[in-house]
């Protein structure tokens, strides 16, 4: 019975991957339409805003310059909405941190 199930599962996986093609990075168009961009920023505004309101800060991945620009714009919108500044800090090459005053990451003392 288990052998039959494994055979069925492996066939379905192979069938599902049969028409998959690898796209080169140069060929990929990762830009969003204006509507998708607007909706994505609205989701970030809501989700990151709720997290910042709860704990004073939020962390979010930012792999591209467009991701970083998007997070900076969301921080500016949150600042205007709340009437207090939301700071944006790069934690590393792939993450940004949005926070309220008093929740900034202090440099480590050596």
Coordinates of C-alpha atoms in Angstrom, one line a residue:
X1 CA 0.0 0.0 0.0
X2 CA 2.7 2.5 1.0
X3 CA 4.7 1.7 -2.1
X4 CA 1.7 2.5 -4.3
X5 CA 1.2 5.8 -2.5
X6 CA 4.8 6.7 -2.9
X7 CA 4.6 5.9 -6.6
X8 CA 1.5 8.1 -7.1
X9 CA 3.0 11.0 -5.2
X10 CA 6.3 10.9 -7.1
X11 CA 4.4 10.8 -10.4
X12 CA 2.3 13.8 -9.5
X13 CA 5.4 15.8 -8.4
X14 CA 7.2 14.9 -11.7
X15 CA 4.1 15.8 -13.7
X16 CA 3.8 19.1 -11.8
X17 CA 7.4 20.0 -12.5
X18 CA 7.4 18.8 -16.1
X19 CA 6.8 22.3 -17.6
X20 CA 8.9 24.3 -15.2
X21 CA 11.6 26.4 -16.9
X22 CA 14.4 28.3 -15.2
X23 CA 14.2 32.0 -16.0
X24 CA 17.4 34.1 -16.0
X25 CA 17.4 37.1 -13.8
X26 CA 17.9 39.4 -16.7
X27 CA 14.7 38.1 -18.3
X28 CA 12.6 38.5 -15.2
X29 CA 10.4 41.6 -14.9
X30 CA 9.8 41.9 -11.2
X31 CA 8.3 45.4 -11.3
X32 CA 4.8 45.8 -10.0
X33 CA 2.0 47.5 -11.8
X34 CA 0.8 50.8 -10.3
X35 CA -2.2 49.1 -8.7
X36 CA -0.1 46.2 -7.3
X37 CA 2.3 48.8 -5.9
X38 CA -0.4 50.8 -4.3
X39 CA -2.0 47.7 -2.7
X40 CA 1.3 46.4 -1.5
X41 CA 2.2 49.7 0.2
X42 CA -1.2 49.8 1.8
X43 CA -0.7 46.3 3.3
X44 CA 2.8 47.4 4.5
X45 CA 1.3 50.5 6.0
X46 CA -1.3 48.5 7.9
X47 CA 0.8 45.5 9.0
X48 CA 4.0 47.3 9.9
X49 CA 1.9 50.1 11.5
X50 CA 0.1 47.6 13.7
X51 CA 3.4 45.9 14.7
X52 CA 5.1 49.3 15.4
X53 CA 2.1 50.4 17.5
X54 CA 2.3 47.2 19.5
X55 CA 6.0 46.9 20.2
X56 CA 7.6 50.2 19.0
X57 CA 9.5 48.7 16.1
X58 CA 9.1 46.3 13.2
X59 CA 11.6 44.5 11.0
X60 CA 11.1 43.7 7.3
X61 CA 13.2 42.2 4.5
X62 CA 14.5 44.6 1.8
X63 CA 16.5 42.8 -0.8
X64 CA 16.4 45.5 -3.6
X65 CA 16.7 49.2 -3.7
X66 CA 13.0 49.3 -4.6
X67 CA 12.1 47.4 -1.4
X68 CA 14.1 49.9 0.6
X69 CA 12.5 52.9 -1.1
X70 CA 9.1 51.3 -0.4
X71 CA 9.8 50.9 3.3
X72 CA 11.1 54.5 3.6
X73 CA 7.9 55.8 1.9
X74 CA 5.8 53.7 4.3
X75 CA 7.7 55.1 7.3
X76 CA 7.1 58.7 6.0
X77 CA 3.4 57.9 5.6
X78 CA 3.2 56.4 9.2
X79 CA 5.0 59.5 10.5
X80 CA 2.4 61.8 9.0
X81 CA -0.5 59.6 10.1
X82 CA 0.7 59.4 13.7
X83 CA 2.2 62.8 14.0
X84 CA 5.5 61.4 15.4
X85 CA 8.6 60.3 13.5
X86 CA 9.1 56.7 12.4
X87 CA 12.8 56.1 11.9
X88 CA 14.2 53.7 9.3
X89 CA 17.4 51.8 9.9
X90 CA 19.3 49.3 7.8
X91 CA 20.1 46.3 10.0
X92 CA 22.1 44.6 7.3
X93 CA 22.1 44.1 3.5
X94 CA 18.7 42.4 3.5
X95 CA 16.7 43.9 6.4
X96 CA 15.4 47.2 7.5
X97 CA 14.0 48.2 10.8
X98 CA 11.2 50.8 11.3
X99 CA 10.9 52.2 14.8
X100 CA 9.6 55.0 17.0
X101 CA 11.8 57.3 19.0
X102 CA 13.3 55.4 22.0
X103 CA 13.3 52.1 20.2
X104 CA 16.4 52.8 18.0
X105 CA 19.2 50.2 18.1
X106 CA 22.0 51.6 20.1
X107 CA 25.6 50.9 18.9
X108 CA 27.3 48.2 20.9
X109 CA 29.9 49.4 23.4
X110 CA 33.3 47.8 23.2

